[in-house]
PDB file of C-alpha atoms in Angstrom:
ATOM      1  CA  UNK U   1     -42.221 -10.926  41.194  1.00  0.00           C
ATOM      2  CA  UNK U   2     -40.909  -7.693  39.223  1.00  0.00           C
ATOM      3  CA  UNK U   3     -37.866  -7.814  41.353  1.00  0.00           C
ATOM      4  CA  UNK U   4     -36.859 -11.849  40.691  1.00  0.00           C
ATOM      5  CA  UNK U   5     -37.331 -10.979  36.734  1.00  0.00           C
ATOM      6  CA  UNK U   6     -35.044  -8.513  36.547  1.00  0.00           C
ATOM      7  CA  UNK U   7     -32.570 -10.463  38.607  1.00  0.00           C
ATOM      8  CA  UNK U   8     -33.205 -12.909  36.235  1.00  0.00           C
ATOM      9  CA  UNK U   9     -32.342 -10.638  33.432  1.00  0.00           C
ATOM     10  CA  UNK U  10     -29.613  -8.922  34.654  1.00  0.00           C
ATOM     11  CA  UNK U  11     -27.821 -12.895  35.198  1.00  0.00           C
ATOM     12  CA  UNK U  12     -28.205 -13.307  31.612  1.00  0.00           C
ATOM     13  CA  UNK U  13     -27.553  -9.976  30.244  1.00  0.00           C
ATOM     14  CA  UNK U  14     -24.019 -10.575  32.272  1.00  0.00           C
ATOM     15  CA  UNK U  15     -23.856 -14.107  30.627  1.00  0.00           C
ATOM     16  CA  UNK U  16     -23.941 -13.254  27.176  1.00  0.00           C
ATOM     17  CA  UNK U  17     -21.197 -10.568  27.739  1.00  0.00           C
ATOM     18  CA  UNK U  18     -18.671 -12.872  29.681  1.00  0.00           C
ATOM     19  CA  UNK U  19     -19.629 -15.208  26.422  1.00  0.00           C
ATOM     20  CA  UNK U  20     -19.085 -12.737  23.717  1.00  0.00           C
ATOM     21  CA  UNK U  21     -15.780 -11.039  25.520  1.00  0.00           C
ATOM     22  CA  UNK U  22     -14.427 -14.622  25.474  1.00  0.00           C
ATOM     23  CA  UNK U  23     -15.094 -15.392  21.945  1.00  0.00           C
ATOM     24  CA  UNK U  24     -13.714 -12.207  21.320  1.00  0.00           C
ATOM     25  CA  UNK U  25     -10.480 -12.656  23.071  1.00  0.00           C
ATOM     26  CA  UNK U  26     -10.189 -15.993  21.512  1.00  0.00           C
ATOM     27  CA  UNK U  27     -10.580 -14.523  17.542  1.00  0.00           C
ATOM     28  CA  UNK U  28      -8.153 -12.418  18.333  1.00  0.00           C
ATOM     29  CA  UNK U  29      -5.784 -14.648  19.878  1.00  0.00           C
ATOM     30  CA  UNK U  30      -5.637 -16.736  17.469  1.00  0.00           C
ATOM     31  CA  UNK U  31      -5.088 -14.796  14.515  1.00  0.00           C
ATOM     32  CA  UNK U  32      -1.514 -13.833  13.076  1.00  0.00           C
ATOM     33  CA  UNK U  33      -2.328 -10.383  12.318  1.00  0.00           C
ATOM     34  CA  UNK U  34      -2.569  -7.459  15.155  1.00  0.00           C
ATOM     35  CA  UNK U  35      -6.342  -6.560  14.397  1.00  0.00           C
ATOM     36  CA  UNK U  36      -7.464 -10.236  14.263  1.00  0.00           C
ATOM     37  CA  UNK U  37      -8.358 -10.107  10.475  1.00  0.00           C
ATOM     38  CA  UNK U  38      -7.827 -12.597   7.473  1.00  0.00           C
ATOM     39  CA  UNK U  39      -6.343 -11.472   4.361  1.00  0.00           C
ATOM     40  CA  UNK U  40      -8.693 -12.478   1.526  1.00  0.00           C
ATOM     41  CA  UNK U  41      -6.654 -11.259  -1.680  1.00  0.00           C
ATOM     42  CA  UNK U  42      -3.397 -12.821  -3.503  1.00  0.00           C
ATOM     43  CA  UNK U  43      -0.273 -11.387  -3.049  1.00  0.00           C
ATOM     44  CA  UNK U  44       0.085 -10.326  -6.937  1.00  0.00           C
ATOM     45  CA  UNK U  45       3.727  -9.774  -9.292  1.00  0.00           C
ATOM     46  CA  UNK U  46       3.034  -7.803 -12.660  1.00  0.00           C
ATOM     47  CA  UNK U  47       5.822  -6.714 -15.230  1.00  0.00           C
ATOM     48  CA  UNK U  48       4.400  -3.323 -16.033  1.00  0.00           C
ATOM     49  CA  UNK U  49       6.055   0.259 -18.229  1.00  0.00           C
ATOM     50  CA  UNK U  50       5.689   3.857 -17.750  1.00  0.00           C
ATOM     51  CA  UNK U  51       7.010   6.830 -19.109  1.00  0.00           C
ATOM     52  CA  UNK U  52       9.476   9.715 -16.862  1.00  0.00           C
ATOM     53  CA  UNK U  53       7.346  12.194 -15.792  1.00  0.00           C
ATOM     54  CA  UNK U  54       9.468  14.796 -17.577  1.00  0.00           C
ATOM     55  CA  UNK U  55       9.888  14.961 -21.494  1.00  0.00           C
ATOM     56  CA  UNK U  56       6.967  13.008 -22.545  1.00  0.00           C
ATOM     57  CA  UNK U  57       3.599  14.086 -23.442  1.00  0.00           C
ATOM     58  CA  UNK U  58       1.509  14.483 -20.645  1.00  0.00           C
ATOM     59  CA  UNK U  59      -1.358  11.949 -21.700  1.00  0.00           C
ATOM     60  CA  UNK U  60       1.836   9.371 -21.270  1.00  0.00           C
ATOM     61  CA  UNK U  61       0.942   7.419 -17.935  1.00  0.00           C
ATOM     62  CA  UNK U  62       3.965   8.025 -15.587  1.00  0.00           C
ATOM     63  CA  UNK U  63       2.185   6.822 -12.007  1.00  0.00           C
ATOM     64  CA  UNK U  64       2.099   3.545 -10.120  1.00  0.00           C
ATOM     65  CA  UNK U  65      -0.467   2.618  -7.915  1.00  0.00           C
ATOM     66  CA  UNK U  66       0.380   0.082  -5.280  1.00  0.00           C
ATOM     67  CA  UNK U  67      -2.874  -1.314  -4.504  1.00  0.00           C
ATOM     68  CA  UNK U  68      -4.143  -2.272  -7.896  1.00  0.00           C
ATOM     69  CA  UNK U  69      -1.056  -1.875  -9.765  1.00  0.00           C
ATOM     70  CA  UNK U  70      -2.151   0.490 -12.379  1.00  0.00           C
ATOM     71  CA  UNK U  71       0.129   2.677 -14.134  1.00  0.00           C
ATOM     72  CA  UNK U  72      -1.326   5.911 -14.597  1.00  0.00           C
ATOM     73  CA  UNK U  73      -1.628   9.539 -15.843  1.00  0.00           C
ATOM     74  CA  UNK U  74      -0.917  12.509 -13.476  1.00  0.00           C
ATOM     75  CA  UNK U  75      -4.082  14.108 -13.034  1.00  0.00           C
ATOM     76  CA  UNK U  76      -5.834  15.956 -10.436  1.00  0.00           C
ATOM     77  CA  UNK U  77      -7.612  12.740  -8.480  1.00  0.00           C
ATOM     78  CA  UNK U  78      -3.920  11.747  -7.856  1.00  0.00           C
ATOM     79  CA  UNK U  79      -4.452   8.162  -8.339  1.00  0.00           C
ATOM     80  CA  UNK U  80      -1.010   6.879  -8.626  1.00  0.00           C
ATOM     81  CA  UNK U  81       0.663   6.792  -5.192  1.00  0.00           C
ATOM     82  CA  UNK U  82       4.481   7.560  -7.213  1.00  0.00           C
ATOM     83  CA  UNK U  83       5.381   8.811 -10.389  1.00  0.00           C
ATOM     84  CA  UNK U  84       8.630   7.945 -12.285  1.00  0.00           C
ATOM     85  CA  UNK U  85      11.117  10.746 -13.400  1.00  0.00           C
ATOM     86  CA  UNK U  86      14.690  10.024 -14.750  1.00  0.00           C
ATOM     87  CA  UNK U  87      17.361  12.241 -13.312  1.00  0.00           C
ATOM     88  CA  UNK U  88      20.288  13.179 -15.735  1.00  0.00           C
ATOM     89  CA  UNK U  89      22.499  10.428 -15.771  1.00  0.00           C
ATOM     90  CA  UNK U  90      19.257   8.042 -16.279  1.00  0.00           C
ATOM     91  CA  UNK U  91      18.824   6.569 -12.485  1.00  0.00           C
ATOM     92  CA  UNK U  92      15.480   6.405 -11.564  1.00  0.00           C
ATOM     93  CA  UNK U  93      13.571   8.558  -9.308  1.00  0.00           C
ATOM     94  CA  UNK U  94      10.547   7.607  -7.198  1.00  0.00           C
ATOM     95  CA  UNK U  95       8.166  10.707  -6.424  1.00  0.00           C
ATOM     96  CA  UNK U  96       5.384  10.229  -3.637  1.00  0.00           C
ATOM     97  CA  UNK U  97       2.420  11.736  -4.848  1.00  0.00           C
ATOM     98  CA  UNK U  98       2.081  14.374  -2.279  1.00  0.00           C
ATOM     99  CA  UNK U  99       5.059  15.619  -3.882  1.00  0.00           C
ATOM    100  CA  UNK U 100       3.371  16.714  -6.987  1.00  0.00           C
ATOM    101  CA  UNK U 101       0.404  18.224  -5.060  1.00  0.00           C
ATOM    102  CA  UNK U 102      -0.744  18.348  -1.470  1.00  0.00           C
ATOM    103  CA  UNK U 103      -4.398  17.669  -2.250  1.00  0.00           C
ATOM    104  CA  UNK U 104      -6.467  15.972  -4.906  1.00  0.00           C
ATOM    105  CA  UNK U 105      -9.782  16.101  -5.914  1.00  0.00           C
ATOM    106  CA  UNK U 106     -12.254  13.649  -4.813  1.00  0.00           C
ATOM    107  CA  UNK U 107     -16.263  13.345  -5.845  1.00  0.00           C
ATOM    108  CA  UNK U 108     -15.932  16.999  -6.261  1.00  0.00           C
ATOM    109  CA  UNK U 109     -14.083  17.703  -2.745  1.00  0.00           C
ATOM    110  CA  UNK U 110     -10.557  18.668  -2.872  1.00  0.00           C
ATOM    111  CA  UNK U 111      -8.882  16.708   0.302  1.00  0.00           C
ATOM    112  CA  UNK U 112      -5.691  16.036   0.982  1.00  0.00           C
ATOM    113  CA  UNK U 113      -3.556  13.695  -1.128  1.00  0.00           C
ATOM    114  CA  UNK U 114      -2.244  10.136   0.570  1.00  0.00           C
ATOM    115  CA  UNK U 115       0.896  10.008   2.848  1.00  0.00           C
ATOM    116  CA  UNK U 116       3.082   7.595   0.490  1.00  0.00           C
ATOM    117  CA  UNK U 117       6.730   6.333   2.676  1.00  0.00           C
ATOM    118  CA  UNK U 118       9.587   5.127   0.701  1.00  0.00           C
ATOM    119  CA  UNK U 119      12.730   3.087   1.202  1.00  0.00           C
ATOM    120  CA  UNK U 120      15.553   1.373  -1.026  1.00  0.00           C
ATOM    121  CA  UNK U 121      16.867  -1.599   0.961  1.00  0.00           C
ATOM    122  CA  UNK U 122      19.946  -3.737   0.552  1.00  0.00           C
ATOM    123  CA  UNK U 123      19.797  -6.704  -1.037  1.00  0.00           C
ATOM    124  CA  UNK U 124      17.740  -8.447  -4.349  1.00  0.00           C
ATOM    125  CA  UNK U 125      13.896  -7.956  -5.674  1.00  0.00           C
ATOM    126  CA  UNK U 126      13.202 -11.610  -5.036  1.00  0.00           C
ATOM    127  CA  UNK U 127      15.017 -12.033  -1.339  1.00  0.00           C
ATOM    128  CA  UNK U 128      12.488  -9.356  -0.248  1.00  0.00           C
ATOM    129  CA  UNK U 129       9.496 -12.002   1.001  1.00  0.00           C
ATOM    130  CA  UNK U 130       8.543  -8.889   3.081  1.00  0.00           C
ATOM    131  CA  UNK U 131       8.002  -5.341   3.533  1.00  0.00           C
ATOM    132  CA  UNK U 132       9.954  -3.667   6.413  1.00  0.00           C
ATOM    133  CA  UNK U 133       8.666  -2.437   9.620  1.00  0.00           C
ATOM    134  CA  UNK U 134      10.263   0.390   9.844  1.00  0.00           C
ATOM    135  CA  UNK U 135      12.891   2.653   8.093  1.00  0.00           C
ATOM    136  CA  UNK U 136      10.841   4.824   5.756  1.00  0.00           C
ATOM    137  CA  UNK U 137      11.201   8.234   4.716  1.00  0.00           C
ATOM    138  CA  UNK U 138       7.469  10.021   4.361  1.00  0.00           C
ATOM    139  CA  UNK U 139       7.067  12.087   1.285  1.00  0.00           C
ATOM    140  CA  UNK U 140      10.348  11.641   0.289  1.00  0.00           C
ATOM    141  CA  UNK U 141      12.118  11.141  -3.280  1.00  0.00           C
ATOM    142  CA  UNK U 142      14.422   7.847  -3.878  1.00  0.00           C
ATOM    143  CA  UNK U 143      16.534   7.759  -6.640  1.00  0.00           C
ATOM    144  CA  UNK U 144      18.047   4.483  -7.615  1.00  0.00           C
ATOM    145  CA  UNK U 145      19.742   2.593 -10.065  1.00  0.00           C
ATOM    146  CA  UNK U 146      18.242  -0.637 -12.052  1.00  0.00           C
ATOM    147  CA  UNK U 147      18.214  -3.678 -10.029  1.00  0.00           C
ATOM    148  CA  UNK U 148      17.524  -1.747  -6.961  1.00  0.00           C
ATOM    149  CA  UNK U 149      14.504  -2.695  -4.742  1.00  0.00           C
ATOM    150  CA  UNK U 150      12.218  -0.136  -3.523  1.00  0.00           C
ATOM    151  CA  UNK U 151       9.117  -0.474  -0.746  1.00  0.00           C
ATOM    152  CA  UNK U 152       6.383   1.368  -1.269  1.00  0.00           C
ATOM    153  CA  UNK U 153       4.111   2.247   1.860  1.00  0.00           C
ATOM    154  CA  UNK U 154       1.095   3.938   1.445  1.00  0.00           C
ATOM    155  CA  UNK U 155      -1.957   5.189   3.562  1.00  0.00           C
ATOM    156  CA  UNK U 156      -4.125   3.812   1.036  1.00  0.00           C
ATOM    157  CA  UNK U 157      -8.023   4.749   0.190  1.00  0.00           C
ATOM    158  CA  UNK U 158      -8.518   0.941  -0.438  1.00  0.00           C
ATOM    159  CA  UNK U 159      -8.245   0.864   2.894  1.00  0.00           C
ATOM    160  CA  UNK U 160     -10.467   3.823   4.562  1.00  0.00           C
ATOM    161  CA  UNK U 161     -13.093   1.423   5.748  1.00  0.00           C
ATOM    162  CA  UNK U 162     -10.242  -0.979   7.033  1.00  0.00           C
ATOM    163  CA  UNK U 163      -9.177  -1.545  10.445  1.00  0.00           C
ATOM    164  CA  UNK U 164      -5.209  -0.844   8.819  1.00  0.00           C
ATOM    165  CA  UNK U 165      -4.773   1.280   6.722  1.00  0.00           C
ATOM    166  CA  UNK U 166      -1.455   0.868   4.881  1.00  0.00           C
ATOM    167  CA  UNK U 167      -0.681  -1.170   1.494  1.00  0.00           C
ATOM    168  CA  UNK U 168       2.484  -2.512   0.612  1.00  0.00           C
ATOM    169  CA  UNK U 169       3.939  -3.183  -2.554  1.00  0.00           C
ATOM    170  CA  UNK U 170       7.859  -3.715  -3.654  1.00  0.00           C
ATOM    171  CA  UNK U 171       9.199  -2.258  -7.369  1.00  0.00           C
ATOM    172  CA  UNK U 172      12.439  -3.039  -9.050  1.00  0.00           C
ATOM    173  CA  UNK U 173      13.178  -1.436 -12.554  1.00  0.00           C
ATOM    174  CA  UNK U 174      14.524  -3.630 -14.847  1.00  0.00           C
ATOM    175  CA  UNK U 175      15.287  -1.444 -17.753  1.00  0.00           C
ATOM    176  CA  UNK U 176      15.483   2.017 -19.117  1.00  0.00           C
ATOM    177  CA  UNK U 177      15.368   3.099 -22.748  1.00  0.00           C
ATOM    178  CA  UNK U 178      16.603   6.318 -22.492  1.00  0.00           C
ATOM    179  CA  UNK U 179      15.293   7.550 -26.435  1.00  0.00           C
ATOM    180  CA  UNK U 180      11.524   6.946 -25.347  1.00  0.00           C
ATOM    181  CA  UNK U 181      12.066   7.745 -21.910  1.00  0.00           C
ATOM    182  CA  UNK U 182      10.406   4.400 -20.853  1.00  0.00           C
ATOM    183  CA  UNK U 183      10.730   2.457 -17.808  1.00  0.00           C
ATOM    184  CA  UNK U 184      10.194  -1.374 -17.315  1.00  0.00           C
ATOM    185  CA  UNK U 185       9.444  -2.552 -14.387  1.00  0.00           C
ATOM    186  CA  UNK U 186       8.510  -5.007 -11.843  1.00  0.00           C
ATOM    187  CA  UNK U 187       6.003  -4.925  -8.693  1.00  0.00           C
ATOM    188  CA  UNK U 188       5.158  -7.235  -6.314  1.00  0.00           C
ATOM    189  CA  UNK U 189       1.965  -5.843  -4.211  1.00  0.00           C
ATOM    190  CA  UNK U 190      -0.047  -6.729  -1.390  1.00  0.00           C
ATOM    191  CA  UNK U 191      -3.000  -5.236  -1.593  1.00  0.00           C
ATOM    192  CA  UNK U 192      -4.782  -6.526   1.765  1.00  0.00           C
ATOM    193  CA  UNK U 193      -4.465  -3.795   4.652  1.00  0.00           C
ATOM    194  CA  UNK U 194      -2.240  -3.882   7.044  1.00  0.00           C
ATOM    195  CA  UNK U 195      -0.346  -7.173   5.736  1.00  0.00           C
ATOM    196  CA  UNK U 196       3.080  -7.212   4.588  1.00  0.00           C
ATOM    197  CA  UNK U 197       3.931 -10.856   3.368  1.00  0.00           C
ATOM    198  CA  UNK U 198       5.444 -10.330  -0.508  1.00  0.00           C
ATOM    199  CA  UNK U 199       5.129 -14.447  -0.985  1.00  0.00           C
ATOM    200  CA  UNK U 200       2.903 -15.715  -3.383  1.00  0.00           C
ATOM    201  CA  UNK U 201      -0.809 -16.510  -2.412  1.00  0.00           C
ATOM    202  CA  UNK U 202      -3.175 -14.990   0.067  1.00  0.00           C
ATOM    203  CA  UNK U 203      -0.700 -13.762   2.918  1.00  0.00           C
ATOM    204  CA  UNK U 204      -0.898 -14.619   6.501  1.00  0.00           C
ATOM    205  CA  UNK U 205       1.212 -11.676   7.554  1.00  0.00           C
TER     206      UNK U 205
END
């Protein structure tokens, strides 16, 4: 009698796992992203300012982040993901955070500051529906004229309890006024993990 009922039990325990694995492979299979996830936020465009990093006060906000699109102040939390900083002739230079200081402090730990990749592809702002795959240079500055594109990659803390754990977002400075040492600019971001779409909406991809 003991011996039928845990035959009995084992045929079911082996059911519902045949049953789960195949719902399992079939969620994943039929989602566009690798890890089987939906994106739940809007793909978001904001026309934004901050000041070079250099010869301004240093209560002027001179950082970006990508994954709410705040422009910040460098501080010791490190925030921003990349600060702006004109170079002599008045091009624009993108600094990854880590740059400015290998850790940060965080709830009253000092850890190590996020990996942010950067890259300054051909072509326009708006032609870029979305981010690249490859072809970024870690913790590295870009310097580029207005006009000029650049991706932003970032292992992002938005996304530490994410299965992916990168945000992308896409800048383009418009304008410089070289008196104020201000920079206008635009930024496209997507701040669901792991997705790179740039088109309007909640992404797919």
């Amino acid at each position: 009698m003991q011996r039928n009922s845990l035959s009995g039990l084992n045929k079911r325990r082996r059911a519902v796992t045949l049953a789960l694995v195949a719902v399992a492979i079939g969620g994943a299979s039929g989602c566009d992203d690798p890890f089987g996830l939906d994106a739940t936020l809007e793909v978001v465009t904001d026309t934004s300012v901050a000041f070079a990093m250099t010869g301004t006060a240093a209560s002027s906000p001179s950082g970006f982040n990508a994954a709410t699109g705040g422009v910040l102040r460098i501080q010791s939390d490190m925030a921003f993901d990349v600060a702006f900083d004109l170079t002599t002739d008045n091009k624009v230079r993108f600094i990854p955070a880590r740059l400015i200081s290998a850790v940060k402090s965080s709830f009253g730990s000092t850890v190590a500051t996020q990996q942010v990749s950067l890259q300054a592809p051909s072509g326009g702002f708006d032609a870029l529906t979305k981010a690249p795959s490859g072809g970024y240079k870690a913790d590295s500055v870009v310097v580029v004229s207005t006009g000029q594109p650049v991706v932003i990659e970032v292992t992002s803390d938005a996304c530490q309890f994410s299965l992916a754990s990168l945000i992308y977002a896409k800048v383009v400075v418009d304008s410089v006024n070289t008196t104020t040492r201000q920079i206008f600019f635009r930024a496209t971001r997507n701040p669901n993990c792991g997705f790179r779409s740039f088109q309007p909406g909640i992404p797919k991809d």
